[in-house]
Structure formats: C-alpha cells, structure tokens
PDB file of C-alpha atoms in Angstrom:
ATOM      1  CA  UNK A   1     -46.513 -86.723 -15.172  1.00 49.00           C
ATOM      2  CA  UNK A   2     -47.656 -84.774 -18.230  1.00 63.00           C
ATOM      3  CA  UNK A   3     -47.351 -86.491 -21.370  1.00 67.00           C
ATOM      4  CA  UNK A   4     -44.597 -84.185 -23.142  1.00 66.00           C
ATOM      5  CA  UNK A   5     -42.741 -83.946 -19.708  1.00 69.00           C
ATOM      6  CA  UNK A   6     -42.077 -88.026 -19.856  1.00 75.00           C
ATOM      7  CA  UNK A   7     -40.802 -88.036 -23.742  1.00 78.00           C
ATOM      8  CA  UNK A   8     -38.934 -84.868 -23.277  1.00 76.00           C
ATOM      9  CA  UNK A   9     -36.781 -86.537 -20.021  1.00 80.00           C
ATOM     10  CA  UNK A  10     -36.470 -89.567 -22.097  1.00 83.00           C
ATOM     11  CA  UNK A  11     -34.846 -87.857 -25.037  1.00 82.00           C
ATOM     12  CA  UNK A  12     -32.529 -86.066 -23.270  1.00 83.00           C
ATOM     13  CA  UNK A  13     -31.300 -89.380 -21.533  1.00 85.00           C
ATOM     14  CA  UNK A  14     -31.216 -90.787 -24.775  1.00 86.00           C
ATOM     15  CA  UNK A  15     -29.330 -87.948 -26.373  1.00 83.00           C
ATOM     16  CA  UNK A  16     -27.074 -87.355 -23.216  1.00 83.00           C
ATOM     17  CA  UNK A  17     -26.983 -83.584 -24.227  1.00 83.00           C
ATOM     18  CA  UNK A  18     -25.234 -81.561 -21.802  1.00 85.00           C
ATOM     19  CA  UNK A  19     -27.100 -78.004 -22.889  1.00 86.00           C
ATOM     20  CA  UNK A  20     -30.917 -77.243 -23.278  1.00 87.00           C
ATOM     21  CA  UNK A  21     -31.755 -74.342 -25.195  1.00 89.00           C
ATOM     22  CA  UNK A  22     -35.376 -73.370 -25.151  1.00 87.00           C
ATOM     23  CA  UNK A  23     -37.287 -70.694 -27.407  1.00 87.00           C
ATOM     24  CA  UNK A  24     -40.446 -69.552 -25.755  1.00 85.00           C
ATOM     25  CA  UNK A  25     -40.174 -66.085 -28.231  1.00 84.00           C
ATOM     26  CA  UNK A  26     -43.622 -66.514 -29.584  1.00 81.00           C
ATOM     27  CA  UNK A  27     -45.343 -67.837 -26.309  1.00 80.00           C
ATOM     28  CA  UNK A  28     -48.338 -65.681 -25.385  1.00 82.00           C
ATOM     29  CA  UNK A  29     -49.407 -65.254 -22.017  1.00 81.00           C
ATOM     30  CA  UNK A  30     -48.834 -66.823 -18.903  1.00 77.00           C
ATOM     31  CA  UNK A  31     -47.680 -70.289 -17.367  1.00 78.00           C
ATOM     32  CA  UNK A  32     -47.284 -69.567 -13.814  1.00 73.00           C
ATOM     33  CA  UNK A  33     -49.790 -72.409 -12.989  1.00 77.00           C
ATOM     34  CA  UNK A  34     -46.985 -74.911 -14.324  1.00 82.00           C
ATOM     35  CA  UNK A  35     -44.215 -73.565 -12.213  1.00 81.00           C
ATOM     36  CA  UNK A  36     -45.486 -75.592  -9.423  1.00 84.00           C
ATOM     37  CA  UNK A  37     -45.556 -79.111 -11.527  1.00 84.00           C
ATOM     38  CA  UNK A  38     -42.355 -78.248 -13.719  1.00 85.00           C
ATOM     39  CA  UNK A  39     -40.494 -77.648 -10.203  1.00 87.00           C
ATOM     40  CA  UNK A  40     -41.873 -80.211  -8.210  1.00 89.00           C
ATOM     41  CA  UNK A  41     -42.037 -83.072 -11.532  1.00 86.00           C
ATOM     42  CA  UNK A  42     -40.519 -81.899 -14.272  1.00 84.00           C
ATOM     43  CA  UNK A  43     -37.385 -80.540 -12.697  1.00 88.00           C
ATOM     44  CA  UNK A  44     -36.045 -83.541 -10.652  1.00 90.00           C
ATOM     45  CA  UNK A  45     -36.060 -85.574 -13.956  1.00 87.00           C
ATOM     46  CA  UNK A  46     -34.346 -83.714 -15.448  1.00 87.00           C
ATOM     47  CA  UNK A  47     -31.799 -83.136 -13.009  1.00 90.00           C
ATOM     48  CA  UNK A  48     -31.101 -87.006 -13.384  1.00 90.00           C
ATOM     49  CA  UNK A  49     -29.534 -86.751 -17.182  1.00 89.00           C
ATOM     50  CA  UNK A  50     -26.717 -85.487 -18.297  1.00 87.00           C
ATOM     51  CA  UNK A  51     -28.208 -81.898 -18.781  1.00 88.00           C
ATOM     52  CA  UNK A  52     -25.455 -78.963 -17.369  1.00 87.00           C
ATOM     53  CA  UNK A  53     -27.549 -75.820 -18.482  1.00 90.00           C
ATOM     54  CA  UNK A  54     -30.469 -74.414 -19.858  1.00 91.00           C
ATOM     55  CA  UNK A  55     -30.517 -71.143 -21.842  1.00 91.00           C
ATOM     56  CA  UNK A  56     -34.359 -69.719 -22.975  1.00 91.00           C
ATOM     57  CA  UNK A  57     -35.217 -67.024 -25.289  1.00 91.00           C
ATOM     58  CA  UNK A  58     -37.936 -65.288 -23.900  1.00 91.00           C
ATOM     59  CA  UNK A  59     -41.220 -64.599 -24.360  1.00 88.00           C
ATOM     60  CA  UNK A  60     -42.182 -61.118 -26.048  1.00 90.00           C
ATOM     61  CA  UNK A  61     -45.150 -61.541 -24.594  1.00 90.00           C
ATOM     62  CA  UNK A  62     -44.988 -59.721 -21.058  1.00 89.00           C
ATOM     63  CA  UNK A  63     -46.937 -62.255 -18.979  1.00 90.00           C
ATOM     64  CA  UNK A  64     -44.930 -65.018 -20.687  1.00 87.00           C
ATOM     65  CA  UNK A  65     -41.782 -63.322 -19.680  1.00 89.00           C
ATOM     66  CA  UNK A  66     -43.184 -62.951 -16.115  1.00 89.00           C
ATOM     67  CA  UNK A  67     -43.706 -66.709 -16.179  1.00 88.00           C
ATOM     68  CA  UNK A  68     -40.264 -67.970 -17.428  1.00 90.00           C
ATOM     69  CA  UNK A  69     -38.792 -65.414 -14.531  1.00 90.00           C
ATOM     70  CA  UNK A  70     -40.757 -66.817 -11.428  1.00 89.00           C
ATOM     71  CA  UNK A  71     -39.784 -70.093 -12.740  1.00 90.00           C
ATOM     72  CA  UNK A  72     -35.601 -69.143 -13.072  1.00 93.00           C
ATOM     73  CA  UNK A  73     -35.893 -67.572 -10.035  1.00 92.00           C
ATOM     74  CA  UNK A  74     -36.513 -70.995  -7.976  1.00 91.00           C
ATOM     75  CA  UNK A  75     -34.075 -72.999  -9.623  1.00 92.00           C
ATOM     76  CA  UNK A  76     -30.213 -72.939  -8.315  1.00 90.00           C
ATOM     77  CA  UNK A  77     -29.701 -76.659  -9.185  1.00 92.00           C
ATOM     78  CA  UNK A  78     -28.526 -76.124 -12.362  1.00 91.00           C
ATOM     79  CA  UNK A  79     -27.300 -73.049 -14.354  1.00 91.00           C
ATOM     80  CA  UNK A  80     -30.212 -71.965 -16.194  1.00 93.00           C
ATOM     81  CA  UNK A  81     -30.676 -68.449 -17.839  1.00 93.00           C
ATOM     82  CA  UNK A  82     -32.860 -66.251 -20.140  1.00 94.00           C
ATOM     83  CA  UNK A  83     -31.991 -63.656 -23.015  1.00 94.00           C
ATOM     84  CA  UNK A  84     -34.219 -61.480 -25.397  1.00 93.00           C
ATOM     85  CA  UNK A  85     -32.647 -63.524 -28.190  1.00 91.00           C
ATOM     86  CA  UNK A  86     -31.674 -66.551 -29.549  1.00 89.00           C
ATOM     87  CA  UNK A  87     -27.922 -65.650 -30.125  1.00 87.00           C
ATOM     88  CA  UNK A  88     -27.389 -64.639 -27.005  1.00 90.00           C
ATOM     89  CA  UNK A  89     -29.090 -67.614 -25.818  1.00 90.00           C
ATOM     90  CA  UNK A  90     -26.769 -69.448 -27.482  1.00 87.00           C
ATOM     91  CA  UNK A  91     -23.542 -67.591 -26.907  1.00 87.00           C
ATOM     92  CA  UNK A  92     -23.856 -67.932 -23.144  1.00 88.00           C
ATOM     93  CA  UNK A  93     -24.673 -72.073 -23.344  1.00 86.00           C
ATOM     94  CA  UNK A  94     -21.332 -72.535 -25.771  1.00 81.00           C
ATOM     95  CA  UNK A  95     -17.491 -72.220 -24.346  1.00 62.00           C
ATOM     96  CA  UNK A  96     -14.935 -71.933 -27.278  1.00 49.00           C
ATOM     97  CA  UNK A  97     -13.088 -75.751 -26.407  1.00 43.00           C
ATOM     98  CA  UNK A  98     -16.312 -77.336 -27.396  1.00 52.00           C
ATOM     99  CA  UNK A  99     -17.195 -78.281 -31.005  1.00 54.00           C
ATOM    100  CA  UNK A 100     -21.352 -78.493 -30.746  1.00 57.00           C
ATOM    101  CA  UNK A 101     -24.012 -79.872 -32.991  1.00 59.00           C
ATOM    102  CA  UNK A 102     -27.536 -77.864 -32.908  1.00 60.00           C
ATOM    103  CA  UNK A 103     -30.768 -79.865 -33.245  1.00 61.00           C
ATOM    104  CA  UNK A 104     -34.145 -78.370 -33.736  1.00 54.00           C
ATOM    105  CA  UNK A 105     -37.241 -79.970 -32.902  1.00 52.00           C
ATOM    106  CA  UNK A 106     -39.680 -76.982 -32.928  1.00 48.00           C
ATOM    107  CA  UNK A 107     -39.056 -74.810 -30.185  1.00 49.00           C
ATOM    108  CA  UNK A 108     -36.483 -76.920 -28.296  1.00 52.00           C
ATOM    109  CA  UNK A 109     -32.517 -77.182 -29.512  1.00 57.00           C
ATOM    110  CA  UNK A 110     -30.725 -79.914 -27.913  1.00 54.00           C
ATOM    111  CA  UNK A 111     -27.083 -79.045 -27.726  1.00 49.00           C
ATOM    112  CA  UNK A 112     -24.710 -82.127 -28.463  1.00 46.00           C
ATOM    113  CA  UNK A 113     -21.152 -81.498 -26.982  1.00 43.00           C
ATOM    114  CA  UNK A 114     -17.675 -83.277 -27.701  1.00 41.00           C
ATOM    115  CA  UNK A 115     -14.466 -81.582 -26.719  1.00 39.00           C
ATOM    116  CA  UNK A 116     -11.912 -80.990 -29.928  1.00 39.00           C
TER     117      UNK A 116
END
C-alpha cells in the first residue's frame, strides 16, 4: 500500500468522520495510472470506516478533471461526487439536522458530524 494511502485510512478510523471532502483545484495533469491502485487498495479501506460520502473540487486542470471522472465513474459503493467549487462541494456533503466541524489538513477536509 502506498505510504499516504495507510495514514490517510488510519485517520479517518481514528477520526470516525462520516464525510470526505477533497480539493484537487490546483492538481495539474493526470492520475489515471492510480485509478487502478486507489480502486483495487485504496478504496476497500476505506470502505471499512465510518466514511458515508466523498465530495471533490475538481481539478482546473483538464486532464486532472478527466482523471477524478474515470475514477467517480467506477465507484457506486459509496456516494461520492465532484463540483467546480469548494462551496458546492460542501453544500452537497452537509444536510441542515447536522451541526459539522471542518478540518483542514492541506488539501483534504475531514467533516466531523453530530446531530443537534
């Protein structure tokens, strides 16, 4: 397993956060050649924590946004989605009976839920 792959499954166990959102607006170029590891590796993992969906902001990069779309299309596990930007991202991960707490590490924003 890639290195980053292993500590991000183990924070979101640790953090038990029920939404993902990921920024990928200032990724250039393409990933394709991960889809295949992130599916296969990546994927499973994180199917095993608490995680209930995963919002990205897309690349504005065109072969970037090619990449995040083969990889959305081959996921129906999970609810998973992509915007053009971040508060629309964001809008479609929250529901109004939830109270939320944002945390930023970079590009990543693990979404902490507690109902009111």
């Amino acid at each position: 397993m890639h290195k980053s792959g292993e500590v991000f499954f183990h924070y979101l166990k640790e953090t038990k956060a029920e939404l993902l959102l990921i920024n990928q607006k200032e990724i250039k170029g393409t990933w394709v050649q991960s889809n295949e590891w992130l599916l296969k590796s990546w994927l499973p993992l994180v199917l095993k924590t608490s995680l209930k969906k995963i919002s990205f902001v897309s690349s504005e990069d065109d072969f970037g946004k090619y990449s995040l779309l083969k990889f959305i299309e081959k996921i129906d596990q999970i609810d998973i989605n992509a915007f053009s930007n971040f508060n629309e991202a964001l809008a479609w991960l929250l529901k109004k009976e939830y109270n939320y707490k944002l945390k930023n590490a970079d590009r990543v924003y693990l979404v902490r839920m507690k109902k009111k």
